[in-house]
Coordinates of C-alpha atoms in Angstrom, one line a residue:
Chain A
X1 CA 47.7 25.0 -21.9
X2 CA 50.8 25.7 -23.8
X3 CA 50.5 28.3 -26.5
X4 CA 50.5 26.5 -29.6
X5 CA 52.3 27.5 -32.9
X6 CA 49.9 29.3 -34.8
X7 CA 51.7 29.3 -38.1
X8 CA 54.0 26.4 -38.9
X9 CA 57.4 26.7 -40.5
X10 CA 55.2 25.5 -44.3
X11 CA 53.0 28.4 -43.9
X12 CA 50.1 26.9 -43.2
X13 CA 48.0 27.2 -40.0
X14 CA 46.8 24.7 -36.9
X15 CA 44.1 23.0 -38.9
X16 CA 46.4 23.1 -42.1
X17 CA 44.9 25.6 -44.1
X18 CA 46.5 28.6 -46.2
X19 CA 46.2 32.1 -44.9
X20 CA 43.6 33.0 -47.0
X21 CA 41.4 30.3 -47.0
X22 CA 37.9 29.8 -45.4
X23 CA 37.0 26.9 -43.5
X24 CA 34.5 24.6 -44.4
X25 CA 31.4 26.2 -44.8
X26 CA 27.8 24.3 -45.3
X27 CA 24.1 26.2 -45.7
X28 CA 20.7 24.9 -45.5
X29 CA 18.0 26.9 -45.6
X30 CA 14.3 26.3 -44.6
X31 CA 15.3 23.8 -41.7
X32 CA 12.6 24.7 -38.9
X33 CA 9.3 24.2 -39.9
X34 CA 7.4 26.6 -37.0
X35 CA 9.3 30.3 -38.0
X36 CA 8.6 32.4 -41.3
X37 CA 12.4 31.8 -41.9
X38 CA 15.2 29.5 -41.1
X39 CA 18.2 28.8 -41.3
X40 CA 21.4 26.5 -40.4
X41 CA 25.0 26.9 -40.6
X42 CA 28.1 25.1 -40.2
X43 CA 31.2 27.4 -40.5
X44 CA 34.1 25.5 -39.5
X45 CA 33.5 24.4 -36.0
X46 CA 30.5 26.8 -35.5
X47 CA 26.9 26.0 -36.0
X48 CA 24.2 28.4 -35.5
X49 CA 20.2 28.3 -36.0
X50 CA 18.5 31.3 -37.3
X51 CA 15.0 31.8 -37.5
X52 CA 12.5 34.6 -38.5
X53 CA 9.1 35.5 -37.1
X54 CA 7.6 38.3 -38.7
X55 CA 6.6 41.2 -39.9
X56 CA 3.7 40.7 -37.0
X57 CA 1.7 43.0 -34.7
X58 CA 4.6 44.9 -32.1
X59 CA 4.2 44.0 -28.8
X60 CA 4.4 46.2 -26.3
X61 CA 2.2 48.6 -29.1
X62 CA 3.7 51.5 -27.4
X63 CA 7.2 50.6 -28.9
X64 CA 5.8 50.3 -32.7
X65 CA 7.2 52.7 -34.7
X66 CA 4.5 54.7 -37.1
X67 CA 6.7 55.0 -40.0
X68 CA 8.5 51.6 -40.3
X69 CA 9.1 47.9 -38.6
X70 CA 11.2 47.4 -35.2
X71 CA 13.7 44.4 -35.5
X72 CA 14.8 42.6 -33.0
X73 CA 17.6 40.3 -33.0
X74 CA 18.3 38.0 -30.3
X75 CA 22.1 36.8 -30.6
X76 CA 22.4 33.9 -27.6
X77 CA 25.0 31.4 -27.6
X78 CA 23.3 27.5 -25.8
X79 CA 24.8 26.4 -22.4
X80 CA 26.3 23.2 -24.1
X81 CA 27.8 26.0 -26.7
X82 CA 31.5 26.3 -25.1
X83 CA 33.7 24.2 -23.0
X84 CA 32.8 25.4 -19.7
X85 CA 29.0 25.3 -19.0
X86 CA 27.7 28.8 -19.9
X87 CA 25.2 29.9 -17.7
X88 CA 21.5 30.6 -19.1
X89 CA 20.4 34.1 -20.0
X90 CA 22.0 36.3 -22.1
X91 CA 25.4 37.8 -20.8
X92 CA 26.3 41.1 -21.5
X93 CA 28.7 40.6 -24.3
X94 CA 25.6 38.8 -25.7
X95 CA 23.9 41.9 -25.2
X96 CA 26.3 43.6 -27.0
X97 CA 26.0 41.5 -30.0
X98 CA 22.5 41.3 -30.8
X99 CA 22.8 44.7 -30.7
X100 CA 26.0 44.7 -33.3
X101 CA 24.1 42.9 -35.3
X102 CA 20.7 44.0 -35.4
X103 CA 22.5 47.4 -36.8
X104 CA 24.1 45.8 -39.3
X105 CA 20.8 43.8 -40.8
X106 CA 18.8 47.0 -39.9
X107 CA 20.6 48.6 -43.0
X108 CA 19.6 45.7 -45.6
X109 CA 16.2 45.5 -44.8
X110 CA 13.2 47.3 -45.6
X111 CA 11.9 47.9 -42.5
X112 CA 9.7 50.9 -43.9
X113 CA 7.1 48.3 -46.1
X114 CA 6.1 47.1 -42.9
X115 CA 4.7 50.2 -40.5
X116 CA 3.6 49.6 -36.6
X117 CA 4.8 46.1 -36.6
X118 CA 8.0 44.0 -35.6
X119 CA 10.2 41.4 -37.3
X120 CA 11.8 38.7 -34.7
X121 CA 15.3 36.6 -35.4
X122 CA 16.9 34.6 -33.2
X123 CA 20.2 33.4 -33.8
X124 CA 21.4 30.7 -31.7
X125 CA 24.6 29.3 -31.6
X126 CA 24.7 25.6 -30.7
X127 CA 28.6 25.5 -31.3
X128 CA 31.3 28.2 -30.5
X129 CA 34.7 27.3 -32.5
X130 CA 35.1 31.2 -33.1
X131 CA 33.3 33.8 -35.7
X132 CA 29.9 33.3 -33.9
X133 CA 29.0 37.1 -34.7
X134 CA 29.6 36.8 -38.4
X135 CA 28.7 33.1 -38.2
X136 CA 25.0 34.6 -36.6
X137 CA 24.8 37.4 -39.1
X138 CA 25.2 35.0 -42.3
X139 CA 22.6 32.6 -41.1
X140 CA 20.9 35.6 -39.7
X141 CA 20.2 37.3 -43.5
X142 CA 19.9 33.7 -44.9
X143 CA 16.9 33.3 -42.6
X144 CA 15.4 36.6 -43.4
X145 CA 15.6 36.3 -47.4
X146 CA 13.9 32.6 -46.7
X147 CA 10.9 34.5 -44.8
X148 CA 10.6 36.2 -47.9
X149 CA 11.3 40.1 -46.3
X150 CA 12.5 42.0 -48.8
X151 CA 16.2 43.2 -48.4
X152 CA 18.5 45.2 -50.5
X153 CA 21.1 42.1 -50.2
X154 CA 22.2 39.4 -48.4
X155 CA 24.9 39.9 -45.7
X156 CA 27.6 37.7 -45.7
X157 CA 30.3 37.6 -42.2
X158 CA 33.6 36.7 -41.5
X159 CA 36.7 37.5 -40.1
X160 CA 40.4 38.4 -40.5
X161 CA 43.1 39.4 -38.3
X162 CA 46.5 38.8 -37.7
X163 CA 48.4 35.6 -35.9
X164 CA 51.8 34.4 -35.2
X165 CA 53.0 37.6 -37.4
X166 CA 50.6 36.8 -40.6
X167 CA 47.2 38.2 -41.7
X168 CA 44.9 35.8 -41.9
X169 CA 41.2 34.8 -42.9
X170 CA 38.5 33.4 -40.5
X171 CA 40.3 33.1 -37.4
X172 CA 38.9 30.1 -35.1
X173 CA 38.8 30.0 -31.5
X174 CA 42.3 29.2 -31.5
X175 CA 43.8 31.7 -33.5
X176 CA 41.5 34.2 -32.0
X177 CA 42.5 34.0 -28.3
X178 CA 46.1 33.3 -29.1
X179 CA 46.4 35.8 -32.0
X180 CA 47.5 39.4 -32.1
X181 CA 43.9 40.8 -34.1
X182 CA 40.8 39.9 -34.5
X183 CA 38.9 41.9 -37.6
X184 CA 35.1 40.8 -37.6
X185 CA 33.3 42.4 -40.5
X186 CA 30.3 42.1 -42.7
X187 CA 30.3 42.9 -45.6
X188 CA 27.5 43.8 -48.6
X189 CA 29.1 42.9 -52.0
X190 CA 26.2 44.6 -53.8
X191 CA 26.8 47.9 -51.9
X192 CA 30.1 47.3 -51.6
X193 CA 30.0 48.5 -47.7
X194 CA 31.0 47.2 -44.4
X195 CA 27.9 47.2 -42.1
X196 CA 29.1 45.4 -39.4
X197 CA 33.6 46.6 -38.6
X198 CA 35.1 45.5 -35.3
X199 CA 38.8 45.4 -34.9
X200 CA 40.3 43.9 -31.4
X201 CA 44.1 43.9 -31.4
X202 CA 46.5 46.3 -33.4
X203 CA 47.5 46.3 -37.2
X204 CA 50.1 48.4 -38.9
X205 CA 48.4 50.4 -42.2
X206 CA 49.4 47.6 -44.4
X207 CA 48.8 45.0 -42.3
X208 CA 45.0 46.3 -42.0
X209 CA 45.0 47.1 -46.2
X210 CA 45.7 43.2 -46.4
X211 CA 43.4 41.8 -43.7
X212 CA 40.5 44.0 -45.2
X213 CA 41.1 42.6 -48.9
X214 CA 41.2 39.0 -47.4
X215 CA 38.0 39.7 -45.9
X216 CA 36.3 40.9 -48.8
X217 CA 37.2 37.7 -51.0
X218 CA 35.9 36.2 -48.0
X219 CA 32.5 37.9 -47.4
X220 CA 31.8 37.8 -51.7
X221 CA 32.7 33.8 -51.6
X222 CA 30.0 33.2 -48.4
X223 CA 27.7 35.5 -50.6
X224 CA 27.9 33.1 -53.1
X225 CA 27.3 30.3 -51.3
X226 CA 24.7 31.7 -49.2
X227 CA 22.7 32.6 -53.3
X228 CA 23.3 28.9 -53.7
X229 CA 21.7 27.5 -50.6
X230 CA 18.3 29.8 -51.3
X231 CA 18.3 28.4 -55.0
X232 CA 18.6 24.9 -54.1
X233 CA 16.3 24.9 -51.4
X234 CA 13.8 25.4 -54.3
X235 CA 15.2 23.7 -57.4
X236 CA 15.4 19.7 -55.5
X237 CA 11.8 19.7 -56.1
X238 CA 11.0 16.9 -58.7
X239 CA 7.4 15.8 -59.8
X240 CA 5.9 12.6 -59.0
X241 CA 7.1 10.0 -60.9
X242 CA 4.6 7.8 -62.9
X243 CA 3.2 4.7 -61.7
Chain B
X1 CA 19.5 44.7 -74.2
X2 CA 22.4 42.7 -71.9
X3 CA 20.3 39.6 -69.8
X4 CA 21.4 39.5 -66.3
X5 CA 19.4 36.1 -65.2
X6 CA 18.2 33.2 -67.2
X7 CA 14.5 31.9 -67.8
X8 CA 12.6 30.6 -64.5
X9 CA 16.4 31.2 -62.6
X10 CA 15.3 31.9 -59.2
X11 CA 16.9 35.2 -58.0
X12 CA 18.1 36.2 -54.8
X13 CA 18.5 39.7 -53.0
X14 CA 20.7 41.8 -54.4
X15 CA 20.6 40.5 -57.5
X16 CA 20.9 42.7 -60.7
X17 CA 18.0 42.5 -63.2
X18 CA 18.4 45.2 -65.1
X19 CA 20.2 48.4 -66.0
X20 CA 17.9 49.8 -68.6
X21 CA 15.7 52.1 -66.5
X22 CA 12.9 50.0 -66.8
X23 CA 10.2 50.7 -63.2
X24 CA 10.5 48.3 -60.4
X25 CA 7.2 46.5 -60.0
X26 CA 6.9 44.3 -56.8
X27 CA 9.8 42.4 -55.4
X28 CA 12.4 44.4 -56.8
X29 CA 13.8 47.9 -55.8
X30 CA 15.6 50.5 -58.0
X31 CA 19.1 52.3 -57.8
X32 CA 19.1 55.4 -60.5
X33 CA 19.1 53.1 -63.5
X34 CA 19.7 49.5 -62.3
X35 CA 17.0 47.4 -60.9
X36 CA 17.9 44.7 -58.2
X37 CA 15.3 42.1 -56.8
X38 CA 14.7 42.4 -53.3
X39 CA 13.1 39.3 -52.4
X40 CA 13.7 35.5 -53.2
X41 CA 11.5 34.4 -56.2
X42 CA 11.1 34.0 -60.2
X43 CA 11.7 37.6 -62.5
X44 CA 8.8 38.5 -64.3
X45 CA 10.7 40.7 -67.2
X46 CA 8.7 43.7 -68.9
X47 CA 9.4 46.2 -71.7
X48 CA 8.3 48.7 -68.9
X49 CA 8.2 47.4 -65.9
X50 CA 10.1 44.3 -63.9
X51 CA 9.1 42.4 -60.9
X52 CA 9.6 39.1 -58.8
X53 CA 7.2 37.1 -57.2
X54 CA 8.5 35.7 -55.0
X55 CA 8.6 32.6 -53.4
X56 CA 7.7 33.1 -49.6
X57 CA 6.3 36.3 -48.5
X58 CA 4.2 38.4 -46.1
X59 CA 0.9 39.1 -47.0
X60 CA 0.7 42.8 -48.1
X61 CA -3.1 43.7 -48.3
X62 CA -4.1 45.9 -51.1
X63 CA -7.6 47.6 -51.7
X64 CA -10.1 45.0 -53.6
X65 CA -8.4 41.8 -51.8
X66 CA -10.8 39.4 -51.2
X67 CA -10.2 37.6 -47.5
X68 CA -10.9 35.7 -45.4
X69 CA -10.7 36.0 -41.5
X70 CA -11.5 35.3 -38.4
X71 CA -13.5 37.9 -36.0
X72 CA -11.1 38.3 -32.7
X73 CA -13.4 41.4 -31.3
X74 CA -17.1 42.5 -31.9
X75 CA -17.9 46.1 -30.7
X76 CA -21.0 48.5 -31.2
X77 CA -19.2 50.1 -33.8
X78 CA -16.8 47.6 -35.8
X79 CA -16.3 44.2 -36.2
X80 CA -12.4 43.0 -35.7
X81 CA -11.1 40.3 -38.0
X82 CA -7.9 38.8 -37.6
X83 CA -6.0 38.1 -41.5
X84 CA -3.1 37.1 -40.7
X85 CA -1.8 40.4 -40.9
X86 CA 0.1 42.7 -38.5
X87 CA -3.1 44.9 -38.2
X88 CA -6.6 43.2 -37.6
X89 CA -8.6 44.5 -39.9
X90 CA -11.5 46.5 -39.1
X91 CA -15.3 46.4 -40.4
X92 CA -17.2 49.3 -39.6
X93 CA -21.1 48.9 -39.2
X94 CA -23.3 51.3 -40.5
X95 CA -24.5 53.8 -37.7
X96 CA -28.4 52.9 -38.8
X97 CA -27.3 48.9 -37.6
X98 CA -25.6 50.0 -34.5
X99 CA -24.8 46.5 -34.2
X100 CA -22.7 43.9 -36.1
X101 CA -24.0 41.9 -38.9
X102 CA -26.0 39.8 -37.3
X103 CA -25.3 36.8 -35.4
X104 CA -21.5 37.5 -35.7
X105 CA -19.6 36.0 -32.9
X106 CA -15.7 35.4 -31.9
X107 CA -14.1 32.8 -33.6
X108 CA -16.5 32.9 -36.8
X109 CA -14.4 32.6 -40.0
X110 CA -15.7 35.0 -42.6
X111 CA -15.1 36.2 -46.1
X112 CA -14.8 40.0 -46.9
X113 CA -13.1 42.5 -49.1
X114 CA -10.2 45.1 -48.4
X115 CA -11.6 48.8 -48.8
X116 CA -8.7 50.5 -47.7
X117 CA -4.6 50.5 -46.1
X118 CA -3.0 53.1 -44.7
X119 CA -2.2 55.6 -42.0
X120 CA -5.2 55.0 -40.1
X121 CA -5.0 50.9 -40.3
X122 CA -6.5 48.6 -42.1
X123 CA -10.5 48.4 -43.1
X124 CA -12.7 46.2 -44.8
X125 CA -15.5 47.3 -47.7
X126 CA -18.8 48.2 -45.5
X127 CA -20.7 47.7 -48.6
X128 CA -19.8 44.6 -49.4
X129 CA -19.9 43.2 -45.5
X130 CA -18.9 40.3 -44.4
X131 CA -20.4 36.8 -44.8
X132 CA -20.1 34.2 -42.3
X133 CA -19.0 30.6 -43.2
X134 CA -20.9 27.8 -41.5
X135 CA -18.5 24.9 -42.6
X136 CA -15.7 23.8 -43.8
X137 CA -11.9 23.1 -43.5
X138 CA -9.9 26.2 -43.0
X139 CA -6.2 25.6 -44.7
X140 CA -3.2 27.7 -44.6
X141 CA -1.3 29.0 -47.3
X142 CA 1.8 30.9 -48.3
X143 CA 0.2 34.3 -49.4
X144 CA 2.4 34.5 -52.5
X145 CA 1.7 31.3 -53.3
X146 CA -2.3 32.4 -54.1
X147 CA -2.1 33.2 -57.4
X148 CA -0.7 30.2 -58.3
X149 CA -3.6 28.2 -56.4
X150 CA -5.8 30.6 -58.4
X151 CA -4.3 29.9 -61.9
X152 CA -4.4 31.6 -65.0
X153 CA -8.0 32.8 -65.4
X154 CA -8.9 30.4 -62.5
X155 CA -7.7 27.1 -64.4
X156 CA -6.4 25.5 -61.6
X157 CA -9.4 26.8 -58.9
X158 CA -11.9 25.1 -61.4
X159 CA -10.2 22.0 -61.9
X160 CA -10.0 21.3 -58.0
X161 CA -13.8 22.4 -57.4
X162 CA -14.6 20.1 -60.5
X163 CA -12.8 17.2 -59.9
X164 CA -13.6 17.3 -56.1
X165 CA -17.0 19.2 -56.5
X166 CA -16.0 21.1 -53.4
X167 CA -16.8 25.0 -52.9
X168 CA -13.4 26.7 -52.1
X169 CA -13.6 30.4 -50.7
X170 CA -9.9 31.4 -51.4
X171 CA -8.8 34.7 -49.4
X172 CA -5.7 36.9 -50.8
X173 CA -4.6 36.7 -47.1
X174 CA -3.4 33.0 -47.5
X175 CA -7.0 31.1 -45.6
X176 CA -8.6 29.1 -47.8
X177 CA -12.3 27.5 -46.7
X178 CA -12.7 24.1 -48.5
X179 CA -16.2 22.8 -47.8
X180 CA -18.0 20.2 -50.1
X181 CA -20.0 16.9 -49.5
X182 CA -18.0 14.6 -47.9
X183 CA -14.7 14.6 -45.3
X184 CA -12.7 12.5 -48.4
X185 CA -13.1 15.2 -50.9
X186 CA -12.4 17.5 -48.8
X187 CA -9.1 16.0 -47.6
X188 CA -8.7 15.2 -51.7
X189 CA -9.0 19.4 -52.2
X190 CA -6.6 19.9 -49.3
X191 CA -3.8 17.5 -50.2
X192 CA -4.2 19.1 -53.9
X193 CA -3.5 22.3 -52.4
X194 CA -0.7 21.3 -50.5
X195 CA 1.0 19.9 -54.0
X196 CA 0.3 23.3 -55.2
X197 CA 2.6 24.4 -52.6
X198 CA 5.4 22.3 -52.6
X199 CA 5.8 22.9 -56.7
X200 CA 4.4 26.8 -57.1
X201 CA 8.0 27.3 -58.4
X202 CA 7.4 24.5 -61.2
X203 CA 5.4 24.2 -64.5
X204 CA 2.8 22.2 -65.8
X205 CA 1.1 22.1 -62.4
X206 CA -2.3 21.9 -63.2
X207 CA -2.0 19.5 -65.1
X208 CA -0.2 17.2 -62.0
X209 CA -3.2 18.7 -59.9
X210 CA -5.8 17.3 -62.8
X211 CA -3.9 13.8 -62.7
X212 CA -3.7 13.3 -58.9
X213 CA -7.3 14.6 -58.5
X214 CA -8.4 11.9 -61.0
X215 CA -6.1 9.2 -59.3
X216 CA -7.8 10.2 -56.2

């Protein structure tokens, strides 16, 4: 394949957005009925199932911990997932990821209410269009505040980076493997910290002071909508109409 | 005094509550003098104190809960019943019985009382026993949604066992035993329980409960 312009000559980018705009993003919450906690979401080209079992007895006992809950966070992309069949089994960049991932969730919940016992989430991508880490960890924490866990906040994920010369918000598969940085970060609006920070490729100081701004606005605009999608799970209840 | 959410909003986590220095009851945690809710659910604001209940939940046992259970091990010593808890809960028997309550078997569902969480597990009151429950329909519920089933002085409990004249044994844990004269009332109690779950979140409840009970 030829390498495509990233950036047109109007500024915008492949799929016509603006630098700093997100694609489009859709929530639900509370979609599978058999886990304490679901979740689905659509970001751009990317859709990922999250769901929660938990807090439950730890199995193997020997691995509980005395003092506070053990999570576990399964990050595996499906075989119909990407373009080329991926096989089954989780890869080691998937590996990798729940690992990523799990550390930055570990932070936000309060694993210490629940001693000796283990919380399960499984994130499962059913679509790869790029940002399936921070497209995981979104659904991820929306799937964990639906199981009811506490948590100091929700975790919102996106990335930035750096294409054709331009920094950039939420870089799709495109953009990613023709751009020159990826930034994948998660950020806590309430703590106002990063808990998940990669950074693949190189940015100059003000390069990287820009992409990290952009990804901010990004992370507290997700946050919102990830508030929304709890409340309306809730408030589309009506009563019974009279008959 | 600066309002950070509106009446009946439904918070989320991370949400600020308060900054007055009020305690954080249930729900909610606290960062020097700002409370934040830490869990999904509907503010309950206090002079002194502020909490969420929230809307889903684990079931977080607490000494005096009544339960209900069903017995996964027997053993000379202790009865094991399964709450739907991380932790079976354990019934010691008295070292005079040396034997279970009797005719206790796996599989029995049976009402008790919480004596005691902690370090050492999880316990039920040996004083108060357990009872075994002969028959019935065991139904699920969303622990935090108990309360609610339970009402305000038990207004909504009474309603359902007098409109349906079933006996409910309602457990903290989220099992609920409906058992009562015929297979239709009990399906009536059960369906009126599962509308107390779809709207816990809404008002005037029991009086939808007292309608579709009379309907039924």
């Amino acid at each position: 394949m030829k390498e495509p312009v990233l950036i047109k000559p109007d500024g915008t980018r492949l799929d016509g957005r603006k630098p700093d705009e997100l694609r489009p993003i859709k929530m639900e919450v509370g979609v599978l009925e058999k886990s304490d906690g679901s979740a689905y979401l659509e970001h751009g080209g990317t859709r990922v199932f999250a769901a929660v079992f938990g807090p439950k007895e730890m199995h193997p006992k020997h691995l509980a911990l005395p003092s506070r809950a053990v999570l576990r966070l399964r990050y595996h992309m499906a075989s119909f997932s990407v373009e080329d069949r991926k096989t089954l089994g989780m890869t080691r960049r998937e590996i990798e990821l729940s690992k990523v991932i799990r550390e930055a969730l570990e932070s936000v919940i309060f694993l210490e209410e629940f001693p000796r016992s283990s919380i399960d989430v499984f994130a499962e991508i059913v679509q790869a269009d790029g940002g399936t880490r921070c497209a995981a960890i979104t659904a991820s924490s929306l799937a964990l505040a639906d199981a009811g866990i506490p948590m100091l906040d929700l975790l919102p994920g996106v990335a930035s980076g750096k294409i054709g010369g331009k920094v950039v918000l939420d870089l799709s598969e495109l953009e990613d493997k023709y751009g020159e940085a990826d930034m994948p970060v998660a950020i806590s609006p309430r703590l106002d910290a990063a808990l998940l920070f990669q950074l693949n490729g190189r940015l100059s100081l003000k390069e990287f002071d820009e992409a990290w701004e952009l990804a901010r606005q990004g992370c507290s605009k997700i946050y919102e909508m990830q508030r929304n999608a709890l409340k309306n799970r809730y408030e589309t209840y009506k009563p019974e109409e009279e008959t | 005094m600066t309002i950070y959410f509106k009446e009946k909003e439904i918070v989320t986590p991370g949400q600020l509550l308060s900054d007055e220095g009020q305690k954080p009851g249930e729900g909610t945690y606290a960062e020097g003098k700002n409370i934040f809710a830490a869990q999904t659910g509907l503010v309950v604001p206090g002079k002194t104190i502020i909490s969420v209940i929230p809307i889903r939940g684990p079931y977080v046992p607490k000494p005096g809960d009544d339960i209900v259970g069903v017995v996964v091990d027997t053993r000379p010593g202790a009865v094991e019943v399964d709450i739907g808890h991380q932790n079976t809960a354990t019934m010691k028997v008295s070292p005079r019985l040396r034997r279970p309550p009797a005719d206790t078997k796996l599989g029995d569902v049976v009402i008790g009382k919480i004596s005691y969480r902690g370090l050492k597990g999880l316990f039920l009151d040996e004083r108060e026993g357990i009872t075994k429950i002969r028959k019935g329909l065991l139904v699920t519920l969303t622990p935090t949604k108990i309360p609610r089933l339970i009402g305000r002085k038990g207004s909504m409990i009474s309603v359902i066992k007098r409109e349906t004249g079933c006996q409910l044994h309602v457990g903290r844990n989220g099992l609920i035993v409906v058992s009562g004269g015929s297979p239709s009332k009990e399906l009536a109690a059960v369906s009126a329980i599962r509308l107390i779950e779809e709207g816990a979140h809404t008002s005037g409840l029991t009086d939808r409960v007292t309608e579709y009970l009379k309907k039924a």
